[in-house]
PDB file of C-alpha atoms in Angstrom:
ATOM      1  CA  MET A   1      50.659 -41.017  53.817  1.00 38.00           C
ATOM      2  CA  PRO A   2      50.633 -37.636  55.603  1.00 47.00           C
ATOM      3  CA  LYS A   3      52.584 -37.627  58.850  1.00 64.00           C
ATOM      4  CA  SER A   4      50.705 -37.228  62.115  1.00 76.00           C
ATOM      5  CA  MET A   5      50.977 -33.631  63.275  1.00 90.00           C
ATOM      6  CA  LYS A   6      50.565 -34.468  66.962  1.00 88.00           C
ATOM      7  CA  ASP A   7      54.348 -34.600  67.407  1.00 92.00           C
ATOM      8  CA  ASN A   8      55.026 -31.383  65.509  1.00 97.00           C
ATOM      9  CA  ARG A   9      56.729 -28.989  67.946  1.00 96.00           C
ATOM     10  CA  ALA A  10      54.780 -25.913  66.858  1.00 98.00           C
ATOM     11  CA  VAL A  11      51.459 -27.744  67.145  1.00 97.00           C
ATOM     12  CA  ARG A  12      52.317 -29.031  70.592  1.00 96.00           C
ATOM     13  CA  MET A  13      53.511 -25.589  71.702  1.00 97.00           C
ATOM     14  CA  LEU A  14      50.356 -23.757  70.661  1.00 97.00           C
ATOM     15  CA  LYS A  15      48.009 -26.478  71.911  1.00 97.00           C
ATOM     16  CA  ALA A  16      49.693 -26.187  75.305  1.00 97.00           C
ATOM     17  CA  ALA A  17      49.248 -22.396  75.160  1.00 97.00           C
ATOM     18  CA  GLU A  18      45.569 -22.796  74.315  1.00 97.00           C
ATOM     19  CA  GLU A  19      45.031 -25.217  77.170  1.00 96.00           C
ATOM     20  CA  GLY A  20      47.059 -23.072  79.577  1.00 96.00           C
ATOM     21  CA  GLY A  21      45.414 -19.786  78.623  1.00 97.00           C
ATOM     22  CA  TYR A  22      48.627 -17.934  77.737  1.00 98.00           C
ATOM     23  CA  GLY A  23      50.198 -16.583  74.564  1.00 98.00           C
ATOM     24  CA  VAL A  24      53.495 -17.489  72.903  1.00 98.00           C
ATOM     25  CA  ILE A  25      55.473 -14.618  71.454  1.00 98.00           C
ATOM     26  CA  GLY A  26      56.351 -14.697  67.755  1.00 98.00           C
ATOM     27  CA  VAL A  27      59.248 -12.459  66.723  1.00 97.00           C
ATOM     28  CA  VAL A  28      60.120 -11.794  63.087  1.00 95.00           C
ATOM     29  CA  SER A  29      63.897 -11.880  62.858  1.00 95.00           C
ATOM     30  CA  TYR A  30      65.921 -10.088  60.206  1.00 94.00           C
ATOM     31  CA  ASN A  31      69.372 -10.471  61.764  1.00 96.00           C
ATOM     32  CA  LEU A  32      71.659 -12.098  64.326  1.00 97.00           C
ATOM     33  CA  GLU A  33      70.743  -9.566  67.000  1.00 97.00           C
ATOM     34  CA  THR A  34      67.035 -10.420  66.957  1.00 97.00           C
ATOM     35  CA  ILE A  35      67.575 -14.180  66.932  1.00 98.00           C
ATOM     36  CA  THR A  36      70.037 -13.879  69.813  1.00 98.00           C
ATOM     37  CA  ALA A  37      67.601 -11.702  71.758  1.00 98.00           C
ATOM     38  CA  VAL A  38      64.765 -14.225  71.341  1.00 98.00           C
ATOM     39  CA  VAL A  39      66.902 -17.054  72.718  1.00 98.00           C
ATOM     40  CA  ARG A  40      68.287 -15.003  75.606  1.00 98.00           C
ATOM     41  CA  ALA A  41      64.841 -13.739  76.597  1.00 98.00           C
ATOM     42  CA  ALA A  42      63.244 -17.179  76.369  1.00 98.00           C
ATOM     43  CA  GLU A  43      65.967 -18.776  78.460  1.00 98.00           C
ATOM     44  CA  LYS A  44      65.911 -16.014  81.069  1.00 98.00           C
ATOM     45  CA  LYS A  45      62.114 -16.039  81.408  1.00 98.00           C
ATOM     46  CA  ARG A  46      61.879 -19.839  80.982  1.00 98.00           C
ATOM     47  CA  SER A  47      59.321 -19.160  78.269  1.00 98.00           C
ATOM     48  CA  PRO A  48      58.475 -20.847  74.976  1.00 98.00           C
ATOM     49  CA  ALA A  49      58.929 -18.665  71.905  1.00 98.00           C
ATOM     50  CA  GLN A  50      58.775 -18.696  68.135  1.00 98.00           C
ATOM     51  CA  ILE A  51      61.328 -17.253  65.736  1.00 98.00           C
ATOM     52  CA  LEU A  52      59.585 -16.023  62.604  1.00 98.00           C
ATOM     53  CA  LEU A  53      61.250 -15.493  59.246  1.00 98.00           C
ATOM     54  CA  PHE A  54      59.671 -13.892  56.192  1.00 96.00           C
ATOM     55  CA  PRO A  55      60.227 -15.314  52.665  1.00 96.00           C
ATOM     56  CA  TRP A  56      62.729 -12.487  52.248  1.00 96.00           C
ATOM     57  CA  ALA A  57      65.177 -14.722  54.118  1.00 97.00           C
ATOM     58  CA  LEU A  58      65.082 -17.275  51.291  1.00 97.00           C
ATOM     59  CA  HIS A  59      66.324 -14.665  48.853  1.00 96.00           C
ATOM     60  CA  TYR A  60      68.709 -12.869  51.178  1.00 97.00           C
ATOM     61  CA  SER A  61      70.750 -15.876  52.327  1.00 97.00           C
ATOM     62  CA  PRO A  62      70.146 -19.448  53.515  1.00 95.00           C
ATOM     63  CA  LEU A  63      72.689 -18.664  56.239  1.00 98.00           C
ATOM     64  CA  LEU A  64      70.047 -16.673  58.131  1.00 98.00           C
ATOM     65  CA  ILE A  65      67.738 -19.692  58.051  1.00 98.00           C
ATOM     66  CA  HIS A  66      70.496 -22.018  59.241  1.00 98.00           C
ATOM     67  CA  LEU A  67      71.241 -19.584  62.073  1.00 98.00           C
ATOM     68  CA  ALA A  68      67.599 -19.608  63.169  1.00 98.00           C
ATOM     69  CA  VAL A  69      67.444 -23.412  62.964  1.00 98.00           C
ATOM     70  CA  ALA A  70      70.566 -23.721  65.118  1.00 98.00           C
ATOM     71  CA  ALA A  71      69.134 -21.250  67.642  1.00 98.00           C
ATOM     72  CA  CYS A  72      65.969 -23.326  68.015  1.00 98.00           C
ATOM     73  CA  LYS A  73      67.826 -26.614  68.316  1.00 97.00           C
ATOM     74  CA  THR A  74      70.359 -25.444  70.887  1.00 98.00           C
ATOM     75  CA  ALA A  75      68.101 -23.302  73.097  1.00 98.00           C
ATOM     76  CA  LYS A  76      67.520 -24.534  76.641  1.00 97.00           C
ATOM     77  CA  VAL A  77      63.771 -23.913  76.383  1.00 97.00           C
ATOM     78  CA  PRO A  78      61.331 -24.740  73.572  1.00 98.00           C
ATOM     79  CA  ILE A  79      61.730 -22.395  70.585  1.00 98.00           C
ATOM     80  CA  VAL A  80      60.307 -23.255  67.180  1.00 98.00           C
ATOM     81  CA  LEU A  81      60.885 -21.824  63.709  1.00 98.00           C
ATOM     82  CA  HIS A  82      58.008 -20.473  61.622  1.00 98.00           C
ATOM     83  CA  MET A  83      57.979 -19.068  58.080  1.00 98.00           C
ATOM     84  CA  ASP A  84      55.439 -16.253  58.147  1.00 97.00           C
ATOM     85  CA  HIS A  85      53.493 -14.861  55.172  1.00 94.00           C
ATOM     86  CA  ALA A  86      54.827 -17.214  52.503  1.00 96.00           C
ATOM     87  CA  GLN A  87      52.813 -15.929  49.552  1.00 94.00           C
ATOM     88  CA  SER A  88      53.845 -18.122  46.644  1.00 95.00           C
ATOM     89  CA  GLU A  89      53.904 -21.867  46.169  1.00 96.00           C
ATOM     90  CA  GLU A  90      57.501 -21.676  44.974  1.00 97.00           C
ATOM     91  CA  GLU A  91      58.639 -19.974  48.184  1.00 97.00           C
ATOM     92  CA  ILE A  92      56.684 -22.412  50.330  1.00 98.00           C
ATOM     93  CA  ILE A  93      58.238 -25.452  48.658  1.00 98.00           C
ATOM     94  CA  ALA A  94      61.686 -23.870  48.950  1.00 98.00           C
ATOM     95  CA  ALA A  95      61.118 -23.190  52.655  1.00 98.00           C
ATOM     96  CA  SER A  96      59.967 -26.761  53.222  1.00 98.00           C
ATOM     97  CA  GLU A  97      63.471 -27.964  52.374  1.00 98.00           C
ATOM     98  CA  TYR A  98      64.699 -26.355  55.592  1.00 98.00           C
ATOM     99  CA  ASP A  99      63.861 -27.301  59.183  1.00 98.00           C
ATOM    100  CA  PHE A 100      60.801 -25.102  59.629  1.00 98.00           C
ATOM    101  CA  ASP A 101      58.310 -26.378  62.180  1.00 98.00           C
ATOM    102  CA  SER A 102      55.486 -24.462  60.509  1.00 98.00           C
ATOM    103  CA  ILE A 103      54.851 -22.354  57.420  1.00 98.00           C
ATOM    104  CA  MET A 104      52.120 -19.805  56.788  1.00 98.00           C
ATOM    105  CA  VAL A 105      50.386 -20.581  53.513  1.00 97.00           C
ATOM    106  CA  ASP A 106      49.333 -16.981  52.927  1.00 94.00           C
ATOM    107  CA  MET A 107      47.104 -16.979  49.869  1.00 92.00           C
ATOM    108  CA  SER A 108      44.994 -14.087  51.192  1.00 85.00           C
ATOM    109  CA  HIS A 109      45.855 -11.996  48.118  1.00 85.00           C
ATOM    110  CA  TYR A 110      43.707 -14.411  46.068  1.00 89.00           C
ATOM    111  CA  GLU A 111      39.927 -14.546  46.023  1.00 87.00           C
ATOM    112  CA  LYS A 112      38.425 -16.878  48.634  1.00 87.00           C
ATOM    113  CA  GLU A 113      37.860 -19.956  46.468  1.00 91.00           C
ATOM    114  CA  GLU A 114      41.362 -19.883  45.010  1.00 93.00           C
ATOM    115  CA  ASN A 115      42.766 -19.168  48.457  1.00 92.00           C
ATOM    116  CA  LEU A 116      40.991 -22.269  49.790  1.00 95.00           C
ATOM    117  CA  GLU A 117      42.099 -24.492  46.907  1.00 96.00           C
ATOM    118  CA  LYS A 118      45.746 -23.498  47.181  1.00 96.00           C
ATOM    119  CA  THR A 119      45.705 -23.729  50.983  1.00 97.00           C
ATOM    120  CA  ARG A 120      44.210 -27.230  50.908  1.00 97.00           C
ATOM    121  CA  ARG A 121      46.632 -28.528  48.297  1.00 98.00           C
ATOM    122  CA  ILE A 122      49.771 -26.990  49.788  1.00 98.00           C
ATOM    123  CA  THR A 123      48.827 -28.029  53.326  1.00 98.00           C
ATOM    124  CA  LYS A 124      48.677 -31.643  52.176  1.00 97.00           C
ATOM    125  CA  VAL A 125      52.183 -31.356  50.730  1.00 97.00           C
ATOM    126  CA  LEU A 126      53.594 -29.786  53.888  1.00 98.00           C
ATOM    127  CA  HIS A 127      51.880 -32.255  56.219  1.00 97.00           C
ATOM    128  CA  GLU A 128      53.518 -35.082  54.291  1.00 97.00           C
ATOM    129  CA  LYS A 129      56.821 -33.511  55.375  1.00 97.00           C
ATOM    130  CA  GLY A 130      55.666 -33.083  58.969  1.00 97.00           C
ATOM    131  CA  ILE A 131      55.386 -29.287  58.690  1.00 98.00           C
ATOM    132  CA  ALA A 132      52.412 -27.532  60.288  1.00 98.00           C
ATOM    133  CA  THR A 133      50.499 -24.866  58.356  1.00 98.00           C
ATOM    134  CA  GLU A 134      48.830 -21.539  59.013  1.00 98.00           C
ATOM    135  CA  ALA A 135      46.334 -19.664  56.844  1.00 96.00           C
ATOM    136  CA  GLU A 136      44.620 -16.290  56.815  1.00 91.00           C
ATOM    137  CA  PRO A 137      40.900 -16.306  56.035  1.00 88.00           C
ATOM    138  CA  GLY A 138      39.709 -12.875  55.049  1.00 74.00           C
ATOM    139  CA  ARG A 139      42.563 -10.404  54.653  1.00 64.00           C
ATOM    140  CA  ILE A 140      44.342  -8.467  57.407  1.00 62.00           C
ATOM    141  CA  ASN A 141      44.854  -4.910  56.215  1.00 58.00           C
ATOM    142  CA  GLY A 142      48.281  -3.286  55.832  1.00 49.00           C
ATOM    143  CA  GLY A 143      51.775  -4.525  54.994  1.00 55.00           C
ATOM    144  CA  GLU A 144      55.078  -5.550  56.581  1.00 51.00           C
ATOM    145  CA  ASP A 145      58.765  -5.211  55.710  1.00 55.00           C
ATOM    146  CA  GLY A 146      59.977  -8.353  53.938  1.00 48.00           C
ATOM    147  CA  VAL A 147      56.537  -9.397  52.677  1.00 52.00           C
ATOM    148  CA  LYS A 148      55.064  -8.846  49.205  1.00 55.00           C
ATOM    149  CA  ASP A 149      53.178  -5.544  49.275  1.00 49.00           C
ATOM    150  CA  THR A 150      49.424  -6.085  49.606  1.00 47.00           C
ATOM    151  CA  GLU A 151      48.539  -2.706  51.101  1.00 48.00           C
ATOM    152  CA  ASP A 152      46.554  -1.826  47.997  1.00 45.00           C
ATOM    153  CA  LEU A 153      44.189  -4.743  48.614  1.00 39.00           C
ATOM    154  CA  GLU A 154      41.079  -4.153  50.689  1.00 46.00           C
ATOM    155  CA  GLY A 155      41.099  -5.690  54.146  1.00 57.00           C
ATOM    156  CA  LEU A 156      38.387  -8.320  54.610  1.00 83.00           C
ATOM    157  CA  LEU A 157      37.170  -9.379  58.046  1.00 92.00           C
ATOM    158  CA  THR A 158      36.927 -13.091  58.801  1.00 94.00           C
ATOM    159  CA  THR A 159      33.553 -14.703  59.433  1.00 95.00           C
ATOM    160  CA  ALA A 160      32.928 -17.854  61.459  1.00 96.00           C
ATOM    161  CA  GLU A 161      31.746 -19.546  58.263  1.00 96.00           C
ATOM    162  CA  GLU A 162      34.991 -18.709  56.471  1.00 95.00           C
ATOM    163  CA  ALA A 163      37.011 -19.890  59.445  1.00 96.00           C
ATOM    164  CA  THR A 164      35.255 -23.252  59.259  1.00 97.00           C
ATOM    165  CA  LEU A 165      35.999 -23.555  55.537  1.00 97.00           C
ATOM    166  CA  PHE A 166      39.684 -22.925  56.136  1.00 96.00           C
ATOM    167  CA  VAL A 167      39.905 -25.348  59.039  1.00 97.00           C
ATOM    168  CA  ASP A 168      38.351 -27.907  56.696  1.00 98.00           C
ATOM    169  CA  THR A 169      41.520 -27.635  54.562  1.00 97.00           C
ATOM    170  CA  LYS A 170      43.323 -29.302  57.516  1.00 97.00           C
ATOM    171  CA  ILE A 171      45.444 -26.290  58.494  1.00 98.00           C
ATOM    172  CA  ASP A 172      46.828 -26.258  62.024  1.00 98.00           C
ATOM    173  CA  PHE A 173      46.738 -22.517  62.790  1.00 98.00           C
ATOM    174  CA  LEU A 174      44.368 -19.772  61.708  1.00 97.00           C
ATOM    175  CA  ALA A 175      45.112 -16.025  61.601  1.00 96.00           C
ATOM    176  CA  PRO A 176      41.745 -14.239  61.651  1.00 95.00           C
ATOM    177  CA  ALA A 177      41.050 -10.655  60.636  1.00 94.00           C
ATOM    178  CA  PHE A 178      38.809  -9.062  63.284  1.00 95.00           C
ATOM    179  CA  GLY A 179      39.911  -5.427  63.092  1.00 95.00           C
ATOM    180  CA  ASN A 180      43.647  -6.018  63.530  1.00 94.00           C
ATOM    181  CA  ILE A 181      45.987  -4.580  60.875  1.00 90.00           C
ATOM    182  CA  HIS A 182      49.606  -4.985  59.841  1.00 85.00           C
ATOM    183  CA  GLY A 183      51.681  -1.882  60.405  1.00 84.00           C
ATOM    184  CA  ASN A 184      50.719   1.344  62.149  1.00 85.00           C
ATOM    185  CA  TYR A 185      47.340   2.059  63.744  1.00 90.00           C
ATOM    186  CA  TRP A 186      48.306   5.751  64.028  1.00 90.00           C
ATOM    187  CA  GLY A 187      47.106   5.952  67.598  1.00 92.00           C
ATOM    188  CA  VAL A 188      45.732   3.585  70.224  1.00 93.00           C
ATOM    189  CA  GLU A 189      42.312   5.136  69.700  1.00 95.00           C
ATOM    190  CA  ASN A 190      42.295   3.594  66.205  1.00 94.00           C
ATOM    191  CA  ILE A 191      42.637   0.023  67.489  1.00 96.00           C
ATOM    192  CA  LYS A 192      39.111  -1.259  66.979  1.00 95.00           C
ATOM    193  CA  LEU A 193      38.948  -5.009  67.508  1.00 97.00           C
ATOM    194  CA  GLU A 194      35.700  -6.937  67.154  1.00 97.00           C
ATOM    195  CA  TYR A 195      35.855  -9.352  70.080  1.00 98.00           C
ATOM    196  CA  ASP A 196      32.365 -10.674  69.359  1.00 97.00           C
ATOM    197  CA  ARG A 197      33.590 -11.697  65.899  1.00 97.00           C
ATOM    198  CA  LEU A 198      36.671 -13.321  67.451  1.00 98.00           C
ATOM    199  CA  GLU A 199      34.500 -15.302  69.878  1.00 98.00           C
ATOM    200  CA  LYS A 200      32.421 -16.689  67.002  1.00 98.00           C
ATOM    201  CA  ILE A 201      35.576 -17.641  65.114  1.00 98.00           C
ATOM    202  CA  ARG A 202      36.946 -19.338  68.216  1.00 98.00           C
ATOM    203  CA  ALA A 203      33.755 -21.330  68.675  1.00 98.00           C
ATOM    204  CA  ALA A 204      33.844 -22.426  65.034  1.00 97.00           C
ATOM    205  CA  THR A 205      37.471 -23.619  65.182  1.00 96.00           C
ATOM    206  CA  LYS A 206      37.982 -24.815  68.770  1.00 92.00           C
ATOM    207  CA  GLY A 207      39.579 -28.236  68.939  1.00 94.00           C
ATOM    208  CA  ARG A 208      40.497 -28.173  65.255  1.00 96.00           C
ATOM    209  CA  ALA A 209      43.032 -25.322  64.908  1.00 98.00           C
ATOM    210  CA  GLN A 210      44.777 -22.792  67.133  1.00 98.00           C
ATOM    211  CA  LEU A 211      44.255 -19.065  66.577  1.00 98.00           C
ATOM    212  CA  VAL A 212      47.270 -16.804  66.022  1.00 98.00           C
ATOM    213  CA  LEU A 213      47.401 -13.016  66.262  1.00 98.00           C
ATOM    214  CA  HIS A 214      48.894 -10.666  63.675  1.00 95.00           C
ATOM    215  CA  GLY A 215      49.005  -6.868  63.800  1.00 93.00           C
ATOM    216  CA  THR A 216      49.774  -6.022  67.444  1.00 95.00           C
ATOM    217  CA  ASN A 217      51.709  -2.802  66.911  1.00 91.00           C
ATOM    218  CA  THR A 218      51.098  -0.340  69.809  1.00 91.00           C
ATOM    219  CA  PHE A 219      48.680  -2.726  71.546  1.00 96.00           C
ATOM    220  CA  PRO A 220      48.229  -1.774  75.193  1.00 96.00           C
ATOM    221  CA  ASP A 221      48.884  -4.673  77.584  1.00 98.00           C
ATOM    222  CA  ALA A 222      45.186  -5.107  78.305  1.00 98.00           C
ATOM    223  CA  THR A 223      44.394  -5.385  74.591  1.00 98.00           C
ATOM    224  CA  MET A 224      47.015  -8.099  74.121  1.00 98.00           C
ATOM    225  CA  GLN A 225      45.667  -9.976  77.131  1.00 98.00           C
ATOM    226  CA  ASN A 226      42.084  -9.676  75.925  1.00 98.00           C
ATOM    227  CA  CYS A 227      43.115 -11.222  72.609  1.00 98.00           C
ATOM    228  CA  ILE A 228      44.707 -14.137  74.460  1.00 98.00           C
ATOM    229  CA  LYS A 229      41.549 -14.550  76.529  1.00 98.00           C
ATOM    230  CA  GLY A 230      39.733 -14.630  73.210  1.00 98.00           C
ATOM    231  CA  GLY A 231      41.754 -17.665  72.136  1.00 98.00           C
ATOM    232  CA  MET A 232      44.940 -16.310  70.562  1.00 98.00           C
ATOM    233  CA  THR A 233      47.881 -18.650  71.172  1.00 98.00           C
ATOM    234  CA  ARG A 234      50.754 -17.004  69.280  1.00 98.00           C
ATOM    235  CA  CYS A 235      51.061 -13.227  69.269  1.00 98.00           C
ATOM    236  CA  ASN A 236      53.377 -11.602  66.732  1.00 96.00           C
ATOM    237  CA  VAL A 237      55.245  -8.470  67.808  1.00 94.00           C
ATOM    238  CA  ASN A 238      57.073  -7.730  64.555  1.00 84.00           C
ATOM    239  CA  GLU A 239      56.638  -3.976  64.239  1.00 81.00           C
ATOM    240  CA  LEU A 240      57.460  -3.149  67.858  1.00 81.00           C
ATOM    241  CA  VAL A 241      60.803  -4.955  67.723  1.00 88.00           C
ATOM    242  CA  LEU A 242      61.743  -3.680  64.268  1.00 89.00           C
ATOM    243  CA  HIS A 243      60.943  -0.050  65.022  1.00 88.00           C
ATOM    244  CA  THR A 244      62.765  -0.030  68.372  1.00 91.00           C
ATOM    245  CA  TYR A 245      65.900  -1.635  66.930  1.00 94.00           C
ATOM    246  CA  SER A 246      65.912   0.486  63.776  1.00 94.00           C
ATOM    247  CA  LYS A 247      65.531   3.710  65.756  1.00 94.00           C
ATOM    248  CA  TYR A 248      68.450   2.833  68.029  1.00 96.00           C
ATOM    249  CA  VAL A 249      70.715   1.902  65.099  1.00 96.00           C
ATOM    250  CA  ALA A 250      69.803   5.049  63.166  1.00 96.00           C
ATOM    251  CA  GLU A 251      70.596   7.262  66.155  1.00 97.00           C
ATOM    252  CA  ASN A 252      73.896   5.594  67.055  1.00 97.00           C
ATOM    253  CA  THR A 253      75.535   4.392  63.839  1.00 96.00           C
ATOM    254  CA  GLY A 254      78.976   5.976  63.579  1.00 96.00           C
ATOM    255  CA  LYS A 255      78.849   7.186  67.173  1.00 97.00           C
ATOM    256  CA  VAL A 256      79.762   3.931  68.944  1.00 97.00           C
ATOM    257  CA  PRO A 257      81.809   0.843  67.960  1.00 97.00           C
ATOM    258  CA  LEU A 258      79.957  -1.741  65.878  1.00 97.00           C
ATOM    259  CA  THR A 259      80.210  -4.349  68.622  1.00 97.00           C
ATOM    260  CA  GLU A 260      78.584  -1.943  71.075  1.00 97.00           C
ATOM    261  CA  LEU A 261      75.892  -1.131  68.525  1.00 97.00           C
ATOM    262  CA  MET A 262      75.090  -4.819  68.078  1.00 97.00           C
ATOM    263  CA  GLY A 263      75.255  -5.570  71.783  1.00 98.00           C
ATOM    264  CA  LYS A 264      73.010  -2.715  72.889  1.00 97.00           C
ATOM    265  CA  GLY A 265      70.608  -3.408  70.038  1.00 97.00           C
ATOM    266  CA  THR A 266      70.317  -7.014  71.176  1.00 97.00           C
ATOM    267  CA  ASP A 267      69.728  -5.896  74.775  1.00 98.00           C
ATOM    268  CA  LEU A 268      66.917  -3.550  73.740  1.00 97.00           C
ATOM    269  CA  ILE A 269      65.150  -6.277  71.772  1.00 97.00           C
ATOM    270  CA  GLN A 270      65.591  -8.752  74.639  1.00 98.00           C
ATOM    271  CA  GLU A 271      64.020  -6.319  77.111  1.00 97.00           C
ATOM    272  CA  LEU A 272      61.002  -5.860  74.852  1.00 97.00           C
ATOM    273  CA  ILE A 273      60.554  -9.597  74.415  1.00 97.00           C
ATOM    274  CA  GLU A 274      60.883 -10.321  78.134  1.00 98.00           C
ATOM    275  CA  TYR A 275      58.257  -7.700  78.909  1.00 98.00           C
ATOM    276  CA  GLN A 276      55.846  -9.165  76.375  1.00 98.00           C
ATOM    277  CA  MET A 277      56.383 -12.668  77.759  1.00 98.00           C
ATOM    278  CA  ASP A 278      55.173 -11.392  81.126  1.00 98.00           C
ATOM    279  CA  VAL A 279      52.200  -9.680  79.484  1.00 98.00           C
ATOM    280  CA  MET A 280      51.287 -12.813  77.533  1.00 98.00           C
ATOM    281  CA  GLY A 281      51.607 -15.046  80.582  1.00 98.00           C
ATOM    282  CA  SER A 282      54.209 -17.400  79.070  1.00 98.00           C
ATOM    283  CA  THR A 283      56.925 -16.720  81.643  1.00 98.00           C
ATOM    284  CA  GLY A 284      57.808 -19.958  83.397  1.00 97.00           C
ATOM    285  CA  LYS A 285      55.940 -22.103  80.852  1.00 97.00           C
ATOM    286  CA  GLY A 286      59.083 -23.153  78.985  1.00 95.00           C
ATOM    287  CA  ASP A 287      59.800 -25.949  81.436  1.00 86.00           C
ATOM    288  CA  VAL A 288      56.829 -27.861  80.071  1.00 73.00           C
ATOM    289  CA  LEU A 289      57.996 -30.598  77.710  1.00 60.00           C
ATOM    290  CA  TYR A 290      56.600 -30.265  74.192  1.00 57.00           C
TER     291      TYR A 290
END
C-alpha cells in the first residue's frame, strides 16, 4: 500500500508555506560551498529551505548526495532534499534509493499523454517509498546546467485543464509554465508572466497540490513576491547563485588561497540566500515544526 504523504517533510513544508503565504527557497547545489551556505543562511534567518540536486549528482558522486542528506538531517531548522528535473525513469529509481524527500518526475520532454502516463506510474512507485513527487505540465522553455538539454524543444504554457490532469496523477507539487523560462531572460523587460493563467492554475489545483516556481533568474523582488501571492510555495534561485559563485571563482582563482576562495564563495552565496529569504517572507518561519 502507498504510504501516506501527510508526514512527508517536503509536503508539510510547502503546505505550511501555502497556508502562511510565503515562499521557501530552493537552491540547486553543485558543491560543498553551496550546501554549507544554504544551511548557514537557513539557521541565521530561522527559515525553512530546500537543497536541490540535479541528476548530474548521481553520476558525479554519491558523496555529494550523502553530504546533502547529512546537511538536512543535522540542520537546526527544517531543510529538505529535493531531486530536481529527473528526466529518466532509471535516474528516478536510482535517486529513490537515497534519502530524498521529493523527486521531480520531469517527463516534459515527452508528449502530454506519455508524460501523464509516466508521471502517474512513477509517482505511485515513489509514494510507496514515502517520497513526494513534482511534475511539469506544459514545458518551461530554456535549459539548466546539470540537466539534459531540452532547449531545442518548444516551450508550452500550462493550462488549467492540463494542471488538473497532472494533479489527477497524484503528484504533490506542480511546476507550471506561465511565461517563466529556465536560464537568461536577457533583460527584466523580457520577463512576461501571465498571472491570469497562474490564477486559473491555482484555482484548478488548490487543496490537491502545491505550486512551485522555476525560472526566476533576474526576477525583481516585486515579481518574486507577486508569484508567491499567486500561490507559489517553493521558489528556485538556481541561476542567480550559480552565476554569482562562478563569476567570483573565475575572477579570483590563483589570486587567493583555496581556503579563502571557498570561504568567500560560501559567504557570497549565503548573502544571496538570506536576501531572498527576506524577499520570500520565510524569515522566522523555520521555528514552525514540520
